Amino acid sequence: MTHQTGEHGAGADAAAGVPDADDNRRQVLYWRLLARLFDHEEQPALESASLAVVEDIGLPSALLDPGASVGSVVQRHPELAAEFDGLMTPEPDEDGERDRAAEVRRAALASKVLLNVFASSPGTVTAEQLARWQSDAEWLERALGCRPGELRGGRGSAGRAGAGGGAGVSPTGTGVGGPTPDLSRLIPAIGPELGSIEAGLVKRMHLREVLADPALAARLTPSMSLIEQLLRDKDNLSGVALSNAKTLIRRYVDEVTEVLRTQVQKSTVGELDRSVPPKRVFRNLDIDRTIWKNLTNWSPEEERLYVDRLYYRHTSRKTTPQRLIVVVDQSGSMVDSMVNCTILASIFAGLPKVDVHLIAYDTQALDLTPWAHDPFETLLRTKLGGGTDGTVAMALAQPKIAEPRNTVVVWISDFYEWRQQELFDSMAAVHRSGAKFIPVGSVTSSGRGSVNPWFRERFKDLGAPVISGHIKKLVHELKTFLA
């Protein structure tokens, strides 16, 4: 028997179904990933084999160190930053051939990100550990082709620039300018899972002690999970702890506001009013129309166009004051929607000819309209938890509907109510009056949230289906009504 070597031998092995060296390396890395996800104890054989693989392909051994954050690895090896961006959404090879060596490299990098995010250690969590996890979660979002913070809190690029990247590392390739990746096939949906892990870490912190220490509080990064815990506990805080809590809430509100404002801005209200003469300023000059209307003044001999009249664009609009009434369920399960919609209400309150009213309720209703322009002050006046009785909120909302056809009512709740038939009848009456009624089940970055199926079916039959999902859906509905 002749012993085959070289490329011919490798081809024969592949044809016979024998895995090549790169396939074996990739399997070792994935077996280690699975072992560490389900058991915090190291498997010596897998660890040593994985170390050999990582060193063989020219990657730093720090990728296998569970105590090293992705950001610290990238800080020491800046050339890896570009490899982490879009790591888990690679472009297919043009020739259709698999690059097995590249797959091994991606397996090593992906294992690092996944283990740091999904294999958190048990026990009490410090502010530094939470900040490190949040940084690693941002790298995971970047690896999935998203902006840092996009899957968990919807802050997108308004969050910490290059968080976790370390000094000198640029947050390149964070999804800006490219298509949004389709993550719908992930089971379970990764956004809610990341939020759940983060919430668990926040609950394991001694938050009051952390807030009482300015140095520790400064290490905290605002997130939806942290804001929920702060809002729940704010009445038990005082002094330095309360001041630090307010600072964190303000930072988060400002970040989310910046993201939502970009979705709302340039919203026009009303049709052009041609009865109002246009302002004769340069920015309104209609150059095309001016040229067209003066073509009779063209001089072929001089090859010159003489303009005897300038034409300007109309910019004034017919506007009818629109009233936006936002009713928010204060129950703990609605905190994500409450924060987002409170901020959204404040943005619309800044638009011309939009009159915003804000009501929060549990078993009692509170009119927060005087603070509707300031989401920070609004959130400080809310009280999470307790039962829900929407009829008390409806009693406040209905008198505000003076002109139904110029009014939109946004009702944010999971609709698990004590007096559901009575509340639904009043909501149906608002809808029939001509007002735009928008029931909102959850308006979050992740879309997680349950809605009482009894209400969901009846809203659908009413012709006002419940909005659940990304807050962009609600922004679109409101802009359509106000346009």
Coordinates of C-alpha atoms in Angstrom, one line a residue:
M1 CA 0.0 0.0 0.0
T2 CA 1.3 3.4 -1.0
H3 CA 1.3 6.1 1.7
Q4 CA -0.2 9.3 0.4
T5 CA 1.1 12.7 1.5
G6 CA 0.6 16.4 0.7
E7 CA -2.4 17.9 -0.8
H8 CA -3.4 14.7 -2.6
G9 CA -3.5 12.9 0.8
A10 CA -5.5 15.7 2.4
G11 CA -8.0 15.6 -0.4
A12 CA -8.4 11.9 0.0
D13 CA -9.0 12.3 3.7
A14 CA -11.7 14.9 3.0
A15 CA -13.3 12.7 0.4
A16 CA -13.4 9.8 2.9
G17 CA -15.2 12.0 5.4
V18 CA -12.2 12.4 7.8
P19 CA -12.3 15.8 9.5
D20 CA -9.3 18.0 8.9
A21 CA -7.2 19.7 11.5
D22 CA -9.2 22.9 11.5
D23 CA -12.4 21.0 12.0
N24 CA -10.9 19.3 15.0
R25 CA -9.6 22.7 16.4
R26 CA -13.1 24.2 16.0
Q27 CA -14.7 21.3 17.8
V28 CA -12.3 21.5 20.7
L29 CA -13.2 25.2 21.2
Y30 CA -16.9 24.6 21.0
W31 CA -16.7 21.6 23.4
R32 CA -14.9 23.9 25.9
L33 CA -17.6 26.6 25.4
L34 CA -20.4 24.1 26.2
A35 CA -18.6 22.7 29.2
R36 CA -17.9 26.1 30.7
L37 CA -21.5 27.3 30.1
F38 CA -23.0 24.4 32.1
D39 CA -20.2 23.8 34.6
H40 CA -18.0 26.5 36.2
E41 CA -15.4 23.9 37.0
E42 CA -12.5 23.7 34.5
Q43 CA -12.0 20.5 32.4
P44 CA -8.2 20.2 32.3
A45 CA -8.1 18.3 29.1
L46 CA -10.3 20.8 27.2
E47 CA -8.4 23.7 28.7
S48 CA -5.0 22.5 27.6
A49 CA -6.3 21.5 24.2
S50 CA -7.9 24.9 23.7
L51 CA -4.8 26.7 24.8
A52 CA -2.8 24.8 22.2
V53 CA -5.4 25.7 19.5
V54 CA -5.4 29.4 20.4
E55 CA -1.6 29.7 20.4
D56 CA -1.4 27.7 17.2
I57 CA -3.6 30.1 15.3
G58 CA -1.8 33.2 16.7
L59 CA -4.4 34.5 19.1
P60 CA -3.6 35.6 22.7
S61 CA -4.0 33.1 25.5
A62 CA -6.0 35.8 27.4
L63 CA -9.0 34.8 25.4
L64 CA -9.2 31.7 27.6
D65 CA -9.0 33.7 30.9
P66 CA -12.5 33.9 32.4
G67 CA -11.3 36.9 34.5
A68 CA -10.3 39.0 31.5
S69 CA -13.0 41.2 29.9
V70 CA -13.2 41.5 26.2
G71 CA -12.4 45.1 26.5
S72 CA -9.1 44.4 28.3
V73 CA -8.1 41.8 25.7
V74 CA -8.8 44.3 22.9
Q75 CA -6.9 47.0 24.8
R76 CA -3.8 44.9 24.8
H77 CA -4.4 43.6 21.3
P78 CA -6.1 46.5 19.4
E79 CA -6.0 44.6 16.1
L80 CA -8.7 42.3 17.4
A81 CA -11.3 45.1 17.6
A82 CA -12.2 44.9 13.9
E83 CA -12.5 41.1 14.2
F84 CA -15.1 41.3 17.0
D85 CA -17.3 43.7 15.0
G86 CA -19.9 41.6 13.1
L87 CA -18.1 38.5 14.3
M88 CA -21.3 36.4 14.4
T89 CA -22.8 37.7 11.2
P90 CA -20.0 37.0 8.7
E91 CA -20.4 37.6 5.0
P92 CA -20.5 34.4 2.8
D93 CA -17.4 33.7 0.8
E94 CA -17.7 34.8 -2.8
D95 CA -16.4 31.5 -4.2
G96 CA -18.7 29.5 -2.0
E97 CA -15.8 27.6 -0.4
R98 CA -15.6 27.4 3.4
D99 CA -12.6 29.0 5.0
R100 CA -12.0 26.6 7.8
A101 CA -9.1 28.4 9.3
A102 CA -11.2 31.6 9.6
E103 CA -13.9 29.5 11.2
V104 CA -11.5 28.4 13.9
R105 CA -10.5 31.9 14.6
R106 CA -14.1 33.1 14.8
A107 CA -14.9 30.2 17.2
A108 CA -12.1 31.3 19.5
L109 CA -13.3 34.9 19.6
A110 CA -17.0 34.1 19.8
S111 CA -16.4 31.7 22.7
K112 CA -14.7 34.5 24.6
V113 CA -17.7 36.8 24.2
L114 CA -20.3 34.2 24.9
L115 CA -18.7 32.9 28.0
N116 CA -18.1 36.3 29.5
V117 CA -21.8 37.2 28.9
F118 CA -23.6 34.0 29.6
A119 CA -21.4 32.3 32.2
S120 CA -21.4 34.9 35.0
S121 CA -20.2 33.7 38.4
P122 CA -22.6 33.2 41.3
G123 CA -22.6 35.3 44.5
T124 CA -22.7 39.0 45.3
V125 CA -21.9 41.3 42.4
T126 CA -19.8 44.4 42.7
A127 CA -20.1 47.6 40.8
E128 CA -16.9 46.8 38.9
Q129 CA -18.2 43.3 38.0
L130 CA -21.5 44.8 36.7
A131 CA -19.6 47.4 34.6
R132 CA -17.4 44.6 33.1
W133 CA -20.4 42.5 32.2
Q134 CA -22.1 45.5 30.6
S135 CA -19.0 46.1 28.6
D136 CA -18.8 42.5 27.5
A137 CA -22.5 42.6 26.6
E138 CA -21.8 45.6 24.3
W139 CA -19.1 43.6 22.6
L140 CA -21.6 40.8 22.1
E141 CA -24.0 43.3 20.5
R142 CA -21.2 44.5 18.2
A143 CA -20.4 40.9 17.3
L144 CA -24.1 40.5 16.3
G145 CA -23.8 43.6 14.0
C146 CA -25.7 45.9 16.4
R147 CA -24.8 49.1 18.1
P148 CA -23.6 48.8 21.7
G149 CA -26.7 48.9 24.0
E150 CA -29.2 48.4 21.1
L151 CA -30.4 44.9 22.1
R152 CA -30.8 45.7 25.8
G153 CA -31.8 49.3 26.3
G154 CA -32.3 50.9 22.9
R155 CA -29.7 53.5 23.5
G156 CA -27.7 52.6 20.4
S157 CA -24.7 54.8 19.8
A158 CA -25.7 57.3 22.4
G159 CA -24.2 55.0 25.1
R160 CA -20.6 55.1 26.1
A161 CA -18.5 55.5 23.0
G162 CA -16.3 52.5 22.6
A163 CA -17.3 51.1 25.9
G164 CA -15.2 48.2 26.8
G165 CA -12.8 49.0 24.1
G166 CA -10.1 50.4 26.4
A167 CA -7.8 53.2 25.7
G168 CA -7.0 53.8 22.1
V169 CA -9.6 51.5 20.6
S170 CA -12.1 52.9 18.3
P171 CA -15.7 51.5 18.3
T172 CA -15.6 50.7 14.6
G173 CA -18.2 48.7 12.7
T174 CA -21.0 49.1 15.2
G175 CA -23.7 48.6 12.7
V176 CA -23.9 52.2 11.6
G177 CA -24.7 52.5 7.9
G178 CA -25.4 48.9 7.4
P179 CA -28.6 46.9 7.4
T180 CA -30.0 45.8 10.7
P181 CA -29.2 42.1 11.2
D182 CA -32.1 39.7 11.4
L183 CA -31.9 38.2 14.9
S184 CA -35.5 36.8 14.9
R185 CA -34.3 33.3 14.4
L186 CA -32.5 33.3 17.8
I187 CA -34.4 31.1 20.3
P188 CA -34.9 32.5 22.8
A189 CA -34.7 36.1 21.5
I190 CA -31.4 37.4 22.7
G191 CA -32.4 40.9 23.7
P192 CA -34.8 39.9 26.5
E193 CA -32.3 37.3 27.7
L194 CA -29.5 39.9 28.0
G195 CA -31.9 42.1 29.9
S196 CA -32.8 39.3 32.2
I197 CA -29.2 38.5 33.0
E198 CA -28.4 42.1 33.6
A199 CA -31.4 42.4 35.9
G200 CA -30.2 39.4 37.9
L201 CA -26.8 40.9 38.3
V202 CA -28.3 44.2 39.6
K203 CA -30.4 42.4 42.1
R204 CA -27.3 40.6 43.4
M205 CA -25.6 43.9 44.1
H206 CA -25.7 45.7 47.5
L207 CA -27.0 48.7 45.6
R208 CA -27.6 51.0 48.6
E209 CA -24.0 50.5 49.8
V210 CA -22.7 51.1 46.3
L211 CA -24.7 54.3 45.9
A212 CA -23.5 55.6 49.2
D213 CA -19.9 55.4 48.0
P214 CA -19.3 58.0 45.3
A215 CA -16.3 56.1 44.0
L216 CA -18.3 52.9 43.6
A217 CA -21.3 54.7 42.2
A218 CA -19.2 56.3 39.5
R219 CA -18.4 52.9 38.2
L220 CA -22.0 52.1 37.5
T221 CA -23.3 52.3 33.9
P222 CA -26.9 53.3 33.6
S223 CA -29.1 50.6 32.1
M224 CA -32.8 49.7 32.1
S225 CA -32.3 47.0 34.7
L226 CA -30.4 49.4 37.0
I227 CA -33.0 52.2 36.5
E228 CA -35.8 49.9 37.4
Q229 CA -34.1 49.0 40.6
L230 CA -33.4 52.6 41.4
L231 CA -37.0 53.6 40.8
R232 CA -38.2 50.8 43.1
D233 CA -35.8 51.8 45.9
K234 CA -35.7 55.6 45.5
D235 CA -38.0 56.2 48.5
N236 CA -35.5 54.3 50.8
L237 CA -32.5 56.4 49.7
S238 CA -31.3 59.6 51.1
G239 CA -28.3 61.9 51.1
V240 CA -25.3 60.9 48.9
A241 CA -27.0 57.6 47.9
L242 CA -30.1 59.5 46.6
S243 CA -28.0 62.1 44.8
N244 CA -26.0 59.4 43.0
A245 CA -29.2 57.5 42.1
K246 CA -30.7 60.7 40.6
T247 CA -27.4 61.2 38.6
L248 CA -27.6 57.7 37.2
I249 CA -31.3 58.2 36.2
R250 CA -30.6 61.5 34.6
R251 CA -27.7 60.0 32.6
Y252 CA -29.9 57.2 31.3
V253 CA -32.8 59.5 30.5
D254 CA -30.5 61.8 28.5
E255 CA -29.0 58.9 26.6
V256 CA -32.4 57.4 25.6
T257 CA -33.7 60.9 24.8
E258 CA -30.9 61.5 22.4
V259 CA -31.7 58.2 20.5
L260 CA -35.5 58.8 20.4
R261 CA -35.1 62.5 19.4
T262 CA -33.4 61.4 16.2
Q263 CA -36.4 59.2 15.4
V264 CA -38.9 62.1 16.0
Q265 CA -37.0 65.0 14.6
K266 CA -37.9 66.6 11.2
S267 CA -41.5 65.6 11.9
T268 CA -43.7 68.1 10.0
V269 CA -47.1 69.1 11.2
G270 CA -49.9 70.2 8.9
E271 CA -50.2 70.9 5.2
L272 CA -48.6 73.9 3.4
D273 CA -50.7 77.1 3.7
R274 CA -50.4 78.8 0.3
S275 CA -52.5 81.7 1.5
V276 CA -49.5 82.9 3.5
P277 CA -46.9 84.7 1.3
P278 CA -43.5 82.9 1.4
K279 CA -40.7 84.4 3.3
R280 CA -38.3 86.1 0.9
V281 CA -35.1 84.6 2.3
F282 CA -32.3 82.7 0.5
R283 CA -33.1 79.3 2.0
N284 CA -36.6 79.5 0.6
L285 CA -35.5 80.5 -2.9
D286 CA -37.0 78.1 -5.5
I287 CA -34.1 78.1 -8.1
D288 CA -35.7 75.6 -10.5
R289 CA -39.0 77.6 -10.7
T290 CA -37.2 80.9 -11.0
I291 CA -35.2 79.7 -14.0
W292 CA -38.3 78.2 -15.6
K293 CA -40.4 81.3 -15.2
N294 CA -37.6 83.5 -16.6
L295 CA -36.7 81.5 -19.7
T296 CA -38.3 84.1 -21.9
N297 CA -35.5 86.4 -20.8
W298 CA -32.8 84.2 -22.2
S299 CA -30.4 86.1 -24.5
P300 CA -28.8 83.7 -27.1
E301 CA -26.3 86.3 -28.3
E302 CA -25.0 87.0 -24.8
E303 CA -25.7 83.4 -23.5
R304 CA -27.2 85.0 -20.4
L305 CA -30.4 84.6 -18.5
Y306 CA -31.9 87.8 -17.2
V307 CA -34.0 87.4 -14.1
D308 CA -36.7 89.9 -13.4
R309 CA -38.5 88.0 -10.7
L310 CA -37.5 85.6 -8.0
Y311 CA -39.8 82.8 -6.8
Y312 CA -39.8 81.4 -3.2
R313 CA -41.1 78.2 -1.7
H314 CA -44.1 78.2 0.7
T315 CA -43.1 77.0 4.1
S316 CA -46.0 78.0 6.3
R317 CA -48.3 75.2 7.3
K318 CA -51.9 74.9 8.3
T319 CA -51.7 73.7 11.8
T320 CA -54.5 72.6 14.2
P321 CA -53.4 72.1 17.8
Q322 CA -53.1 68.3 18.4
R323 CA -53.5 66.9 21.9
L324 CA -51.5 63.8 22.9
I325 CA -52.7 62.1 26.1
V326 CA -50.3 59.4 27.4
V327 CA -51.7 57.1 30.1
V328 CA -49.0 54.9 31.8
D329 CA -49.5 51.8 33.9
Q330 CA -47.0 52.1 36.9
S331 CA -46.9 48.4 37.6
G332 CA -43.4 46.9 37.8
S333 CA -43.8 44.8 34.7
M334 CA -44.2 48.0 32.6
V335 CA -41.1 49.8 33.7
D336 CA -39.3 49.6 30.4
S337 CA -42.3 50.9 28.4
M338 CA -43.0 53.5 31.0
V339 CA -39.4 54.9 30.8
N340 CA -39.4 55.0 27.0
C341 CA -42.9 56.4 26.6
T342 CA -42.3 59.1 29.3
I343 CA -39.3 60.2 27.4
L344 CA -41.1 60.1 24.1
A345 CA -43.9 62.2 25.5
S346 CA -41.4 64.9 26.6
I347 CA -40.0 65.0 23.0
F348 CA -43.4 65.4 21.4
A349 CA -44.2 68.1 24.0
G350 CA -41.4 70.1 22.5
L351 CA -43.0 70.0 19.0
P352 CA -45.0 73.1 17.9
K353 CA -48.8 72.8 18.2
V354 CA -48.7 69.5 20.2
D355 CA -50.3 69.7 23.6
V356 CA -49.1 66.7 25.7
H357 CA -50.8 65.4 28.8
L358 CA -49.3 62.6 31.0
I359 CA -51.2 60.4 33.5
A360 CA -49.7 57.6 35.6
Y361 CA -51.8 55.1 37.5
D362 CA -51.9 51.9 39.6
T363 CA -55.0 51.8 41.9
Q364 CA -54.9 55.6 41.9
A365 CA -54.2 58.0 39.1
L366 CA -51.7 60.9 39.1
D367 CA -51.7 63.8 36.6
L368 CA -48.1 64.4 35.7
T369 CA -48.9 66.9 32.9
P370 CA -47.0 69.8 34.6
W371 CA -43.8 67.7 34.3
A372 CA -44.5 66.1 30.9
H373 CA -41.6 68.2 29.3
D374 CA -39.1 66.7 31.8
P375 CA -39.0 62.9 31.9
F376 CA -36.5 62.9 34.7
E377 CA -38.8 64.7 37.1
T378 CA -41.7 62.5 35.8
L379 CA -39.9 59.3 36.6
L380 CA -39.0 60.5 40.1
R381 CA -42.7 61.0 40.8
T382 CA -43.7 57.5 39.7
K383 CA -44.2 54.6 42.1
L384 CA -43.6 51.1 40.7
G385 CA -45.6 48.1 41.8
G386 CA -49.1 47.6 43.2
G387 CA -52.4 46.7 41.5
T388 CA -53.9 48.3 38.5
D389 CA -57.3 50.0 38.1
G390 CA -57.4 51.7 34.7
T391 CA -60.9 53.2 35.4
V392 CA -59.3 55.8 37.7
A393 CA -57.0 56.9 34.9
M394 CA -59.8 57.0 32.4
A395 CA -61.7 59.3 34.8
L396 CA -58.8 61.8 34.5
A397 CA -58.2 61.2 30.7
Q398 CA -61.8 61.6 29.4
P399 CA -62.3 65.2 30.4
K400 CA -59.1 66.1 28.5
I401 CA -60.6 65.0 25.2
A402 CA -62.1 68.3 24.1
E403 CA -61.8 67.8 20.3
P404 CA -61.8 64.1 19.6
R405 CA -60.6 64.3 16.0
N406 CA -57.5 66.2 17.1
T407 CA -56.7 64.0 20.0
V408 CA -54.6 60.8 20.3
V409 CA -54.7 58.7 23.4
V410 CA -51.8 56.3 24.0
W411 CA -52.5 53.8 26.8
I412 CA -49.5 51.8 28.0
S413 CA -50.3 48.7 30.1
D414 CA -50.3 44.9 30.2
F415 CA -54.1 45.3 30.6
Y416 CA -54.4 42.9 33.5
E417 CA -57.1 44.9 35.1
W418 CA -59.5 44.5 38.0
R419 CA -62.5 45.9 36.2
Q420 CA -61.7 44.9 32.6
Q421 CA -65.2 45.1 31.0
E422 CA -65.9 48.6 32.5
L423 CA -62.5 49.8 31.3
F424 CA -62.8 48.4 27.8
D425 CA -66.2 49.9 27.4
S426 CA -64.8 53.4 28.2
M427 CA -61.9 52.8 25.8
A428 CA -64.3 51.7 23.0
A429 CA -66.3 54.9 23.7
V430 CA -63.1 57.0 23.3
H431 CA -62.4 55.2 20.0
R432 CA -65.9 55.7 18.7
S433 CA -65.8 59.4 19.6
G434 CA -63.3 60.0 16.8
A435 CA -60.2 60.2 18.9
K436 CA -57.2 58.1 17.9
F437 CA -56.8 55.4 20.5
I438 CA -53.5 53.5 20.6
P439 CA -53.2 50.6 23.1
V440 CA -49.6 49.7 23.9
G441 CA -48.6 46.4 25.4
S442 CA -44.9 46.9 25.5
V443 CA -42.7 49.5 23.8
T444 CA -39.2 48.4 24.5
S445 CA -35.9 47.8 22.8
S446 CA -36.4 44.0 23.1
G447 CA -40.1 43.6 22.6
R448 CA -40.6 41.3 25.6
G449 CA -43.9 41.8 27.4
S450 CA -47.2 40.0 27.9
V451 CA -50.7 41.4 27.2
N452 CA -54.0 40.2 28.6
P453 CA -55.4 38.1 25.7
W454 CA -58.9 39.2 26.7
F455 CA -58.0 42.8 25.9
R456 CA -55.9 41.9 22.9
E457 CA -58.7 40.2 21.0
R458 CA -61.2 42.9 21.8
F459 CA -58.8 45.7 20.7
K460 CA -58.3 43.8 17.5
D461 CA -62.0 43.6 16.8
L462 CA -62.3 47.3 17.7
G463 CA -59.8 48.1 14.9
A464 CA -57.2 49.3 17.3
P465 CA -54.7 46.5 17.6
V466 CA -52.2 46.5 20.5
I467 CA -48.7 47.8 19.7
S468 CA -46.0 45.6 21.1
G469 CA -42.4 45.6 20.1
H470 CA -39.8 48.2 19.3
I471 CA -40.6 51.8 20.2
K472 CA -40.1 52.8 16.6
K473 CA -43.6 51.4 16.0
L474 CA -45.2 53.9 18.4
V475 CA -43.1 56.8 17.0
H476 CA -44.4 55.9 13.5
E477 CA -48.0 55.8 14.7
L478 CA -47.7 59.2 16.4
K479 CA -45.9 60.9 13.6
T480 CA -48.5 59.6 11.1
F481 CA -51.3 61.1 13.3
L482 CA -49.6 64.4 13.9
A483 CA -48.6 64.9 10.2

